[in-house]
Amino acid sequence: MKETPLSNCERRFLLRAIEEKKRLDGRQTYDYRNIKISFGTDYGCCIVELGKTRVLGQVSCELVSPKLNRATEGILFFNLELSQMAAPAFEPGRQSDLLVKLNRLLERCLRNSKCIDTESLCVVAGEKVWQIRVDLHLLNHDGNIIDAASIAAIVALSHFRRPDVSVQGDEVTLYTPEERDPVPLSIHHMPICVSFAFFQQGTYLLVDPNEREERVMDGLLVIAMNKHREICTIQSSGGIMLLKDQVLRCSKIAGVKVAEITELIQKALENDQKVRKEGGKFGFAESIANQRITAFKMEKAPIDTSDVEEKAEEIIAEAEPPSEVVSKPVLWTTGTAQIGEGIENFWGDLEDSGKEDEDEGGSDEAIILDSIKMDTGVEVPNIGSQDAPIVLSDSEEEEMIILEPDKNPKKIRTQTISAKQEKAPSKKPVKKRKKKRAAN
Amino acid sequence: MAMEMRLPVARKPLSESLGRESKKHLVVPGDTITTDTGFMRGHGTYMGEEKLIASVAGSVERVNKLICVKALKTRYNGEVGDIVVGRITEVQQKRWKVETNSRLDSVLLLSSMNLPGGELRRRSAEDELAMRGFLQEGDLISAEVQAVFSDGAVSLHTRSLKYGKLGQGVLVQVSPSLVKRQKTHFHDLPCGASVILGNNGFIWIYPTPEHKEEDAGGFTANLEPVSLADREVISRLRNCIVSLVTQRMMLYDTSILYCYEASLPHQIKDILKPEIMEEIVMETRQRLLEQEG
């Protein structure tokens, strides 16, 4: 399926927001999304989530004969696949360009940097070596595949354990995991890719672009670095012209980011190691929260509410005082009339006294304030226009008892004026009543 | 800043509120429609083991001896004479590729496009080079289906003054099965806006032009600022259409108009709340039933 094209409005909106240093998810220019690393029950299996982008990495090994010109080195094989569930645009035959580019970048990052010691993978020189195969599957595409894939690859490789082998003269013994504990691979350093997206011909840059930002970007710069600040690979695509100091600045930023990510990876690996040693439960099932509605948690989105208070005070200061309500005498029956409403009912006051102030704090007050603005608009003209016996009090629960000399006291239930009010929940009438009195 | 919070509530099934007498025969892919071999099979069905089996999820329609399944949610399948609203995705040598929510991109040939000024002449090489001046990637157009290729791709034309590039307005994307087939799809609603109901599910709402420009031929986009009153009407219409779609009602000028009138007592942003949506659509449905019966 072809992906739906981005509308012009959306494109312009994103570019304008980037010019004003705003990102759609509230991040800063140099912020990464949340990285979550979870391991499976087998050694060498992990899922890395960079925001919503998810990559599954799996490492496996096999004994094979080595390449002819590299008789004493093991073989590394990397494969990244864009699964069809990652995005509607990914089809079995379609995604060749992007796929080739990502695979090449991954290979350069991991193979050419010599992060894995291939000499240690040799069992019998010239005859048997270990072939380590890293399979990465993209499960969901929300931008910045290469970063997530490189993290997944290096985490899976660090997590992997290969079966132990011992060589005695001509005899080679391959131990099963039950006989001898499997042995980790020897990894020199952890190269991690950091992506920088450029907009407006290199004027603005963003770290870790998400899918929308990737669609409107002009060019991409990927720097693969390890925590010792050694650049393993650097690639610029998209045809933008970058200045020397821009590239230097990006490499400095990459250094900082890689240090953070490496720390996170180490912590995750240590945690998993600890859980396995203590015999606790590990695996993917443990890392997925219970699918109950009370357990579903959205990540906190940072919202800037610092100007809400000032705005609220402004609104309150500028709002005109409600117009004078001239109380017309209300004729209940012959001989009984009422002018005005009397003072406020303080009966229910003890629990709610703390919430009388009108400052905007919680959302409760906000809803009430909003509905007050609507209702005051309705009530005042209603009261002014009618001549027949009119209803002033608008609570459902108040009963007016009028004593007739001869007949039984009639209980008149007053009705609510609710032209605009929706079905107000019955829990709230107490508060609402008070607020309307205050506004009146 | 007024905030509103909602708790999750169980969704009410629509059939309760509908109370329709004749139940539609709904099928899913793989369901047997009938074992009677006397019927001819139409779209959405196939013959398997002497049974007629549905291949899409939808309702079964029968016309005499022809049985077909009309899918509920589908990509747009072009038919000659349909009006579509589409977005240009590519500019190629002598044609544009237009995205119309169908399986393949639709094609708009340079020779099927109106030249500015309405002149009729053979398209030259200069016209080909100036193609990008007429329509660029990302532009929205309204067009009519001229022909359907054998693989299902649709060929469009804008050979009338009412088709062409669309200017300022709001696009709503809905499922093509919800747009009712009518004689005309260009409506000037009395509430102050105009709407184009594309058969492919793209609905374009725009402010009614003051005077019909006869000579423009649909190229010059009107970029004057739209007044606030017009904008409010358009936003309200858009929200009404979204609420009709959520309640799975067919979209045509009368239903949109009734829904607009039913929504007037509410604020524009309140229309999107589930309770108000139900209320408005219920009223619309009643009015439509009254009008028919």
XYZ file of C-alpha atoms in Angstrom, chain A residues 1-2 4-5 7-8 293 308 360 363 366-367 370 423, chain B residues 1-3 5 8 75 87 89-90 99 105 137-139:
28
model
C 0.000 0.000 0.000
C 1.334 3.418 -0.771
C -0.882 8.508 2.478
C 0.781 11.745 1.417
C -1.123 17.453 3.372
C 0.388 20.860 2.720
C -7.685 -0.748 32.318
C -2.416 29.219 32.944
C -8.002 28.001 38.929
C -10.019 20.726 36.891
C -12.387 24.691 35.790
C -15.471 22.784 34.712
C -16.833 27.125 32.423
C -27.434 16.264 32.274
C -7.670 26.875 30.379
C -10.751 24.733 30.920
C -9.956 21.055 31.013
C -11.779 14.681 31.876
C -13.871 5.159 29.985
C -10.917 1.329 -0.604
C -4.373 14.949 -3.790
C 1.311 12.834 -5.273
C 3.555 12.859 -8.345
C -4.168 9.835 -4.486
C -3.051 5.880 -7.591
C 2.589 17.721 -5.277
C 0.257 18.197 -2.362
C -2.459 20.136 -4.208
